[in-house]
Amino acid sequence: MDEKVTPKQPPRQKVGWLEKLSYGQLDFAGQLVATVVGSYLMYFFTDVALLPAAAAGTIMLIARVMDAVGAPVWGTLIDMTHTKWGKARPYFLWLAFPYAVTGILLFWAPSLSTTGKIWYCGIAYIIYGVLYLGINAPITTMLPLITSDPQERVVLNSWRMVGSNLGVFVVNSLTLPLVAVFGGGNDIKGFRIFIVIFAILNVGLTLFSFAHTKERVKAKNSEHVTLKQGIHAMKKNWPWIIIVVGNFLFWIAQQNRQQAMVYYFTYYFNNKDLVTFFNSIGLIQVVGVVAIPFMNKFMSKSRIWAFGLAVAVLGQIIIMMSGLSIAGAIIGWLVALVGSGIAVSMPFAMLGSAVDFGEWKNGINAAGLLTTIGSAFCMSMGQGLAGYLNGAFLSGFGYVANHAQTAQALTGIKLDFNWVTLIIYALAIIPALLYQKYENMEGQITDDLSKTRM
């Protein structure tokens, strides 16, 4: 048996707690705007701005298709960036303010005709989506640039996911109550004041994180990676392809669940206050996120990912079988949240290894392009397709905003929230399990790359 030779590696720079906190806070700051969009924009379009449901769903789909073009562009821009701050990090400085402004405009709802509102909302959402990709993609791209250690990436990603979940919790707990307080019965005014406050917080926290993070990993010939070279890094990069497919399916299910739940509790349970309550207990996802580094000591990342998805499916089944039982819905919701908290974390932690695989196999470290498509693209397209599905179900089953719904409309709401969500979660389990083959290669790849990296 050949003796395993451990290559000499440069001293590792320790990632301190302040940098871990700052990295995690990037997603906390981002969620202060992104969660308002992901959870409430469809509702805002249909019930506040009073757009037709079909038009609102179509706007979401078109905007996300535009992201399909924007994702590789942003990824390539990151790969070609070379500044004193690094490759991904400067985008937090450059885009923090423009991103916050577009978030405000998205919830402004000016007084226009129906056609005018459709055009305004569509254009604003497309611009928002472009900037969302630009400021969100670098968060994932930075991870393999902060450290080359797969285990440390898992820990850092857990900090990020905790930050993300805290941001989601804050937004979902406060949005509707504060909109009601600020608006005094005028939801347009309420949303305007709310989004301005949270956009300002987003800018301040993003700039703080920019100042307290650092890129360390410098791959050979990685200063300027062109689109052609980035595409070459995808060639036969099966672990990356698997992650993209699985993460895309996850985000369709995740966003479908989040967008449909507003209608589910408002109209099926006939209790709008339940929306805020169920969103407020979303912090339970942190339990799953925090458990990941411990689970990774005896379970592979592939199996942790599949396990999280299976738990999310189980939770959705419990909700569906509980009918109008609030207690049953709470139990199912908590179970589903723990599962989705695990499932949402794993692709971000695993993408760094897929970038390593592309560098190992094809000689190109296209961290920007590969992580952008594997993360921000999947999130944006998943959100857009989920919005389209929501709009299609609402319109197809006769939904009428701000009215008691017919039995047919309620059937559409239930089918959308329960069946569509759990089926797509279940489909995502397949690529999660397929990743195991490539996870087994990570140790050798890390050793081989350590010989060529600076």
Coordinates of C-alpha atoms in Angstrom, one line a residue:
M1 CA 0.0 0.0 0.0
D2 CA 1.4 3.4 -1.0
E3 CA 2.3 5.6 1.9
K4 CA 0.2 8.8 2.0
V5 CA 2.3 11.9 1.6
T6 CA 1.0 15.1 3.2
P7 CA 2.2 18.0 1.1
K8 CA 3.8 21.0 2.8
Q9 CA 1.4 23.8 3.1
P10 CA 1.8 27.4 4.0
P11 CA 0.9 28.5 7.5
R12 CA -2.9 28.9 7.8
Q13 CA -4.1 32.3 8.9
K14 CA -6.7 31.9 11.6
V15 CA -10.1 33.3 10.8
G16 CA -11.0 35.2 14.0
W17 CA -14.4 35.6 15.6
L18 CA -14.9 39.2 14.4
E19 CA -14.3 38.1 10.8
K20 CA -16.7 35.1 11.2
L21 CA -19.2 37.4 12.7
S22 CA -18.7 39.9 9.8
Y23 CA -19.1 37.2 7.2
G24 CA -22.2 35.9 8.9
Q25 CA -23.6 39.5 9.2
L26 CA -23.3 39.9 5.4
D27 CA -26.3 37.7 5.0
F28 CA -28.1 39.2 8.0
A29 CA -27.8 42.6 6.3
G30 CA -28.9 41.3 3.0
Q31 CA -32.0 39.6 4.4
L32 CA -33.2 42.9 5.8
V33 CA -34.2 43.7 2.2
A34 CA -34.2 40.4 0.4
T35 CA -36.7 38.7 2.8
V36 CA -39.1 41.5 2.4
V37 CA -39.0 40.9 -1.3
G38 CA -39.0 37.1 -1.1
S39 CA -41.8 36.8 1.5
Y40 CA -44.0 39.8 0.8
L41 CA -43.5 41.1 -2.7
M42 CA -46.1 38.8 -4.3
Y43 CA -48.6 39.8 -1.6
F44 CA -47.7 43.5 -2.0
F45 CA -48.2 43.3 -5.8
T46 CA -51.6 41.6 -5.5
D47 CA -53.1 43.0 -2.3
V48 CA -51.5 46.4 -1.9
A49 CA -50.4 47.6 -5.3
L50 CA -53.5 45.8 -6.7
L51 CA -51.9 44.1 -9.7
P52 CA -53.7 41.2 -11.3
A53 CA -52.3 37.9 -9.8
A54 CA -51.4 36.6 -13.3
A55 CA -49.5 39.8 -14.1
A56 CA -47.6 39.7 -10.8
G57 CA -46.6 36.1 -11.3
T58 CA -45.4 36.8 -14.9
I59 CA -43.4 39.8 -13.7
M60 CA -41.6 37.6 -11.2
L61 CA -40.8 35.0 -13.8
I62 CA -39.6 37.5 -16.5
A63 CA -37.4 39.2 -13.9
R64 CA -35.8 36.0 -12.9
V65 CA -35.2 34.9 -16.5
M66 CA -33.3 38.1 -16.8
D67 CA -31.2 36.9 -13.9
A68 CA -30.3 33.9 -16.0
V69 CA -28.4 36.3 -18.2
G70 CA -27.1 38.4 -15.3
A71 CA -25.7 35.6 -13.1
P72 CA -22.8 34.5 -15.4
V73 CA -22.1 38.2 -16.2
W74 CA -21.7 39.0 -12.5
G75 CA -19.7 35.8 -11.9
T76 CA -17.4 36.7 -14.7
L77 CA -17.0 40.3 -13.5
I78 CA -16.0 38.9 -10.0
D79 CA -13.5 36.5 -11.6
M80 CA -12.0 39.4 -13.6
T81 CA -11.8 41.7 -10.7
H82 CA -8.4 42.3 -9.1
T83 CA -8.3 45.1 -6.4
K84 CA -6.4 45.8 -3.2
W85 CA -9.6 44.5 -1.4
G86 CA -9.7 41.2 -3.4
K87 CA -12.1 39.8 -6.0
A88 CA -15.5 39.5 -4.3
R89 CA -15.2 41.8 -1.3
P90 CA -15.2 45.2 -3.2
Y91 CA -18.7 44.5 -4.5
F92 CA -20.1 45.1 -1.0
L93 CA -18.6 48.6 -1.1
W94 CA -19.7 49.4 -4.6
L95 CA -23.3 48.0 -4.6
A96 CA -24.6 48.4 -1.0
F97 CA -26.3 51.8 -1.7
P98 CA -27.7 51.1 -5.2
Y99 CA -29.1 47.8 -4.0
A100 CA -30.9 49.4 -1.0
V101 CA -32.4 52.2 -3.3
T102 CA -33.9 49.6 -5.7
G103 CA -35.4 47.8 -2.7
I104 CA -37.1 51.0 -1.7
L105 CA -38.4 51.7 -5.2
L106 CA -39.8 48.2 -5.5
F107 CA -42.2 48.8 -2.6
W108 CA -43.0 52.5 -3.4
A109 CA -46.2 51.8 -5.4
P110 CA -46.7 55.2 -7.2
S111 CA -50.3 56.2 -8.2
L112 CA -50.5 54.9 -11.8
S113 CA -53.0 53.1 -14.0
T114 CA -53.0 49.3 -13.9
T115 CA -50.9 49.2 -17.0
G116 CA -48.5 51.8 -15.6
K117 CA -48.2 49.9 -12.3
I118 CA -47.4 46.7 -14.2
W119 CA -44.6 48.4 -16.1
Y120 CA -43.3 50.2 -13.1
C121 CA -43.2 47.1 -10.9
G122 CA -41.7 45.0 -13.7
I123 CA -38.9 47.4 -14.5
A124 CA -38.2 48.0 -10.8
Y125 CA -38.1 44.3 -10.1
I126 CA -35.7 43.5 -13.0
I127 CA -33.3 46.2 -11.8
Y128 CA -33.6 45.0 -8.2
G129 CA -32.8 41.4 -9.4
V130 CA -29.7 42.5 -11.3
L131 CA -28.3 44.3 -8.2
Y132 CA -29.4 41.5 -5.9
L133 CA -27.2 39.1 -7.8
G134 CA -24.4 41.6 -7.8
I135 CA -24.3 42.0 -4.0
N136 CA -25.4 38.5 -3.0
A137 CA -23.1 36.4 -5.3
P138 CA -19.9 37.7 -3.7
I139 CA -21.0 36.3 -0.3
T140 CA -20.7 32.8 -1.6
T141 CA -17.7 33.5 -3.8
M142 CA -15.8 34.8 -0.8
L143 CA -16.1 31.6 1.2
P144 CA -13.5 29.6 -0.8
L145 CA -11.3 32.7 -0.9
I146 CA -11.3 33.2 2.9
T147 CA -10.0 29.6 3.6
S148 CA -9.1 26.5 1.6
D149 CA -10.0 24.1 4.5
P150 CA -13.4 22.3 3.6
Q151 CA -14.2 21.9 7.3
E152 CA -13.5 25.5 8.2
R153 CA -15.7 26.4 5.2
V154 CA -18.6 24.5 6.8
V155 CA -18.1 26.4 10.1
L156 CA -17.9 29.8 8.3
N157 CA -21.0 28.9 6.3
S158 CA -22.8 28.0 9.5
W159 CA -22.1 31.5 10.8
R160 CA -23.5 32.9 7.5
M161 CA -26.6 30.8 7.8
V162 CA -27.2 31.8 11.4
G163 CA -26.9 35.4 10.3
S164 CA -29.3 34.8 7.4
N165 CA -31.9 33.1 9.7
L166 CA -31.7 35.9 12.2
G167 CA -32.3 38.4 9.4
V168 CA -35.2 36.4 8.1
F169 CA -36.6 36.2 11.7
V170 CA -36.3 39.9 12.2
V171 CA -38.0 40.8 9.0
N172 CA -40.8 38.2 9.2
S173 CA -41.5 39.1 12.8
L174 CA -41.7 42.8 12.2
T175 CA -42.9 43.4 8.6
L176 CA -46.7 43.2 8.9
P177 CA -46.9 44.7 12.4
L178 CA -44.7 47.6 11.6
V179 CA -46.4 48.2 8.2
A180 CA -49.7 48.4 10.2
V181 CA -48.2 50.8 12.7
F182 CA -46.4 53.0 10.2
G183 CA -49.3 53.0 7.7
G184 CA -52.2 53.5 10.2
G185 CA -54.5 51.6 7.8
N186 CA -52.6 52.7 4.6
D187 CA -50.4 49.8 3.7
I188 CA -48.7 51.6 0.8
K189 CA -47.5 54.2 3.3
G190 CA -46.6 51.5 5.8
F191 CA -44.5 49.5 3.4
R192 CA -42.7 52.7 2.2
I193 CA -41.6 53.7 5.7
F194 CA -40.7 50.1 6.7
I195 CA -38.5 49.5 3.6
V196 CA -36.7 52.8 3.9
I197 CA -35.7 52.0 7.5
F198 CA -34.5 48.5 6.7
A199 CA -32.7 49.6 3.6
I200 CA -30.7 52.1 5.6
L201 CA -29.8 49.3 8.1
N202 CA -28.8 47.1 5.2
V203 CA -26.3 49.6 3.9
G204 CA -24.7 50.3 7.3
L205 CA -24.2 46.6 8.2
T206 CA -22.9 45.7 4.8
L207 CA -20.2 48.3 4.9
F208 CA -19.2 47.2 8.4
S209 CA -18.8 43.6 7.1
F210 CA -16.8 44.9 4.1
A211 CA -14.3 46.5 6.5
H212 CA -13.8 43.4 8.7
T213 CA -13.4 40.5 6.2
K214 CA -10.4 39.4 4.1
E215 CA -9.6 37.2 1.1
R216 CA -6.6 34.9 1.6
V217 CA -6.7 32.0 -0.9
K218 CA -5.0 33.0 -4.2
A219 CA -5.1 30.3 -6.9
K220 CA -2.5 30.2 -9.6
N221 CA -3.4 32.5 -12.5
S222 CA -6.6 33.5 -10.8
E223 CA -6.3 37.3 -11.0
H224 CA -8.3 37.7 -14.2
V225 CA -10.4 34.7 -15.3
T226 CA -12.4 35.4 -18.5
L227 CA -15.9 34.0 -19.3
K228 CA -14.4 31.5 -21.7
Q229 CA -12.1 30.2 -19.0
G230 CA -14.9 30.2 -16.5
I231 CA -17.0 28.1 -18.8
H232 CA -14.0 25.7 -19.2
A233 CA -14.0 25.3 -15.4
M234 CA -17.5 23.9 -15.8
K235 CA -16.4 21.2 -18.2
K236 CA -17.2 17.8 -16.7
N237 CA -17.4 19.5 -13.3
W238 CA -20.1 17.0 -12.1
P239 CA -20.1 18.0 -8.4
W240 CA -20.9 21.6 -9.5
I241 CA -23.7 20.5 -11.9
I242 CA -25.2 18.3 -9.1
I243 CA -25.2 21.2 -6.6
V244 CA -26.7 23.6 -9.1
V245 CA -29.6 21.2 -9.9
G246 CA -30.3 20.4 -6.3
N247 CA -30.0 24.0 -5.1
F248 CA -32.3 25.2 -7.9
L249 CA -35.0 22.6 -6.9
F250 CA -34.6 23.6 -3.3
W251 CA -35.2 27.3 -3.9
I252 CA -38.3 26.7 -6.0
A253 CA -39.8 24.7 -3.1
Q254 CA -38.5 27.1 -0.5
Q255 CA -39.8 30.2 -2.1
N256 CA -43.0 28.6 -3.1
R257 CA -43.6 27.7 0.5
Q258 CA -42.7 31.1 1.7
Q259 CA -44.8 33.0 -0.8
A260 CA -47.8 30.7 -0.7
M261 CA -48.0 30.7 3.1
V262 CA -49.2 34.3 3.2
Y263 CA -52.3 33.2 1.2
Y264 CA -52.6 29.9 3.1
F265 CA -53.0 31.4 6.5
T266 CA -54.8 34.6 5.4
Y267 CA -57.5 32.8 3.5
Y268 CA -57.5 29.1 4.3
F269 CA -57.2 29.6 8.1
N270 CA -58.9 33.0 7.7
N271 CA -56.4 34.6 10.1
K272 CA -53.9 37.0 8.7
D273 CA -52.2 37.3 12.2
L274 CA -51.0 33.7 11.8
V275 CA -48.7 34.8 9.0
T276 CA -46.7 36.9 11.4
F277 CA -46.8 34.2 14.1
F278 CA -45.6 31.4 11.8
N279 CA -42.9 33.7 10.3
S280 CA -41.7 34.7 13.8
I281 CA -41.0 31.1 14.8
G282 CA -38.9 30.7 11.8
L283 CA -35.8 31.2 13.9
I284 CA -36.0 27.5 14.8
Q285 CA -34.1 27.0 11.5
V286 CA -31.0 28.0 13.5
V287 CA -31.2 24.7 15.4
G288 CA -30.6 22.8 12.1
V289 CA -27.9 25.2 11.0
V290 CA -25.9 25.1 14.3
A291 CA -26.1 21.3 14.3
I292 CA -24.4 21.0 10.9
P293 CA -20.8 21.1 12.0
F294 CA -21.5 18.5 14.7
M295 CA -23.4 16.3 12.2
N296 CA -20.5 16.6 9.8
K297 CA -18.3 14.7 12.3
F298 CA -20.2 11.5 11.6
M299 CA -22.2 12.2 8.5
S300 CA -21.1 13.3 5.0
K301 CA -22.2 16.7 3.6
S302 CA -24.2 14.8 0.9
R303 CA -26.2 12.9 3.5
I304 CA -26.7 15.9 5.7
W305 CA -28.2 17.7 2.7
A306 CA -30.5 14.8 1.8
F307 CA -31.5 14.4 5.4
G308 CA -32.5 18.1 5.7
L309 CA -34.6 17.9 2.6
A310 CA -36.4 14.7 3.8
V311 CA -37.2 16.5 7.1
A312 CA -38.6 19.4 5.2
V313 CA -40.9 17.0 3.2
L314 CA -42.0 15.4 6.5
G315 CA -42.9 18.8 8.0
Q316 CA -45.0 19.7 4.9
I317 CA -46.9 16.4 5.1
I318 CA -47.7 17.0 8.7
I319 CA -49.1 20.5 7.9
M320 CA -51.1 19.1 5.0
M321 CA -52.6 16.3 7.1
S322 CA -53.4 18.6 10.0
G323 CA -56.1 20.5 8.0
L324 CA -57.3 23.5 10.1
S325 CA -55.6 22.4 13.3
I326 CA -53.3 25.2 14.3
A327 CA -51.4 22.9 16.7
G328 CA -50.8 20.4 13.9
A329 CA -49.7 23.2 11.5
I330 CA -47.3 24.6 14.1
I331 CA -45.7 21.2 14.6
G332 CA -45.4 20.6 10.9
W333 CA -44.0 24.1 10.3
L334 CA -41.3 23.7 13.0
V335 CA -40.3 20.3 11.6
A336 CA -40.2 21.7 8.1
L337 CA -38.1 24.7 9.2
V338 CA -35.5 22.6 10.9
G339 CA -35.2 20.5 7.7
S340 CA -35.0 23.5 5.4
G341 CA -32.5 25.2 7.7
I342 CA -30.2 22.3 7.2
A343 CA -30.9 21.9 3.5
V344 CA -30.4 25.6 2.7
S345 CA -27.0 25.6 4.3
M346 CA -25.3 22.7 2.6
P347 CA -25.0 23.8 -1.1
F348 CA -23.3 27.1 0.0
A349 CA -20.7 25.1 2.1
M350 CA -20.2 22.6 -0.8
L351 CA -19.8 25.0 -3.6
G352 CA -16.2 25.8 -2.6
S353 CA -15.3 22.2 -3.1
A354 CA -17.0 22.3 -6.6
V355 CA -14.8 25.3 -7.4
D356 CA -11.8 23.3 -6.2
F357 CA -12.8 20.4 -8.4
G358 CA -12.9 22.7 -11.5
E359 CA -9.5 24.0 -10.7
W360 CA -8.1 20.5 -10.0
K361 CA -9.6 19.0 -13.2
N362 CA -9.5 22.0 -15.6
G363 CA -6.8 24.2 -14.2
I364 CA -9.2 27.2 -13.7
N365 CA -10.4 28.7 -10.4
A366 CA -13.6 30.4 -11.6
A367 CA -14.9 31.0 -8.0
G368 CA -17.0 34.0 -9.1
L369 CA -18.9 32.3 -12.0
L370 CA -19.4 28.9 -10.4
T371 CA -20.6 30.2 -7.1
T372 CA -22.8 32.8 -8.6
I373 CA -24.7 30.3 -10.8
G374 CA -24.7 27.8 -7.9
S375 CA -26.1 30.2 -5.4
A376 CA -27.5 33.6 -6.4
F377 CA -28.8 32.3 -9.8
C378 CA -30.5 29.4 -8.1
M379 CA -32.1 31.6 -5.5
S380 CA -33.3 34.2 -8.0
M381 CA -34.6 31.7 -10.6
G382 CA -36.2 29.7 -7.8
Q383 CA -37.9 32.8 -6.5
G384 CA -39.1 33.7 -9.9
L385 CA -40.5 30.3 -10.9
A386 CA -42.1 30.0 -7.5
G387 CA -43.8 33.4 -8.0
Y388 CA -45.0 32.3 -11.4
L389 CA -46.4 29.1 -9.9
N390 CA -48.1 31.0 -7.2
G391 CA -49.6 33.5 -9.7
A392 CA -50.7 30.6 -12.0
F393 CA -52.4 28.7 -9.2
L394 CA -54.1 31.8 -7.8
S395 CA -55.3 33.0 -11.2
G396 CA -56.2 29.5 -12.4
F397 CA -58.4 28.7 -9.4
G398 CA -60.2 32.0 -9.4
Y399 CA -58.4 33.9 -6.6
V400 CA -59.7 37.5 -5.9
A401 CA -57.6 39.7 -3.7
N402 CA -59.0 41.1 -0.4
H403 CA -62.2 39.0 -0.7
A404 CA -63.5 35.8 0.9
Q405 CA -62.3 33.0 -1.4
T406 CA -64.4 30.4 -3.2
A407 CA -64.0 26.7 -2.4
Q408 CA -62.2 26.4 -5.8
A409 CA -59.7 29.2 -4.9
L410 CA -59.0 27.7 -1.5
T411 CA -58.3 24.4 -3.2
G412 CA -55.7 26.1 -5.4
I413 CA -54.1 27.8 -2.4
K414 CA -53.8 24.4 -0.5
L415 CA -52.5 22.5 -3.6
D416 CA -49.9 25.2 -4.1
F417 CA -48.7 25.5 -0.5
N418 CA -48.7 21.8 0.3
W419 CA -48.3 19.6 -2.8
V420 CA -46.1 21.7 -5.0
T421 CA -43.8 22.5 -2.1
L422 CA -43.3 18.9 -0.9
I423 CA -42.9 17.3 -4.3
I424 CA -40.1 19.7 -5.3
Y425 CA -38.4 19.3 -2.0
A426 CA -38.5 15.5 -2.5
L427 CA -37.0 15.8 -6.0
A428 CA -34.0 17.7 -4.6
I429 CA -33.1 14.7 -2.5
I430 CA -31.9 12.9 -5.7
P431 CA -29.0 15.2 -6.6
A432 CA -28.1 15.5 -2.9
L433 CA -27.4 11.8 -2.7
L434 CA -25.5 11.8 -6.0
Y435 CA -23.0 14.2 -4.6
Q436 CA -21.5 11.6 -2.3
K437 CA -19.2 10.2 -5.0
Y438 CA -17.4 13.5 -5.4
E439 CA -17.3 14.3 -1.7
N440 CA -15.2 11.2 -1.3
M441 CA -12.5 12.9 -3.5
E442 CA -12.2 16.2 -1.5
G443 CA -9.2 15.2 0.6
Q444 CA -7.0 14.3 -2.4
I445 CA -8.1 17.4 -4.4
T446 CA -7.2 19.7 -1.4
D447 CA -3.8 18.0 -1.1
D448 CA -3.1 18.3 -4.8
L449 CA -4.1 22.0 -5.0
S450 CA -2.0 22.9 -2.1
K451 CA 1.1 22.3 -4.2
T452 CA 0.1 24.9 -6.8
R453 CA -1.6 27.6 -4.8
M454 CA 0.4 30.6 -3.6

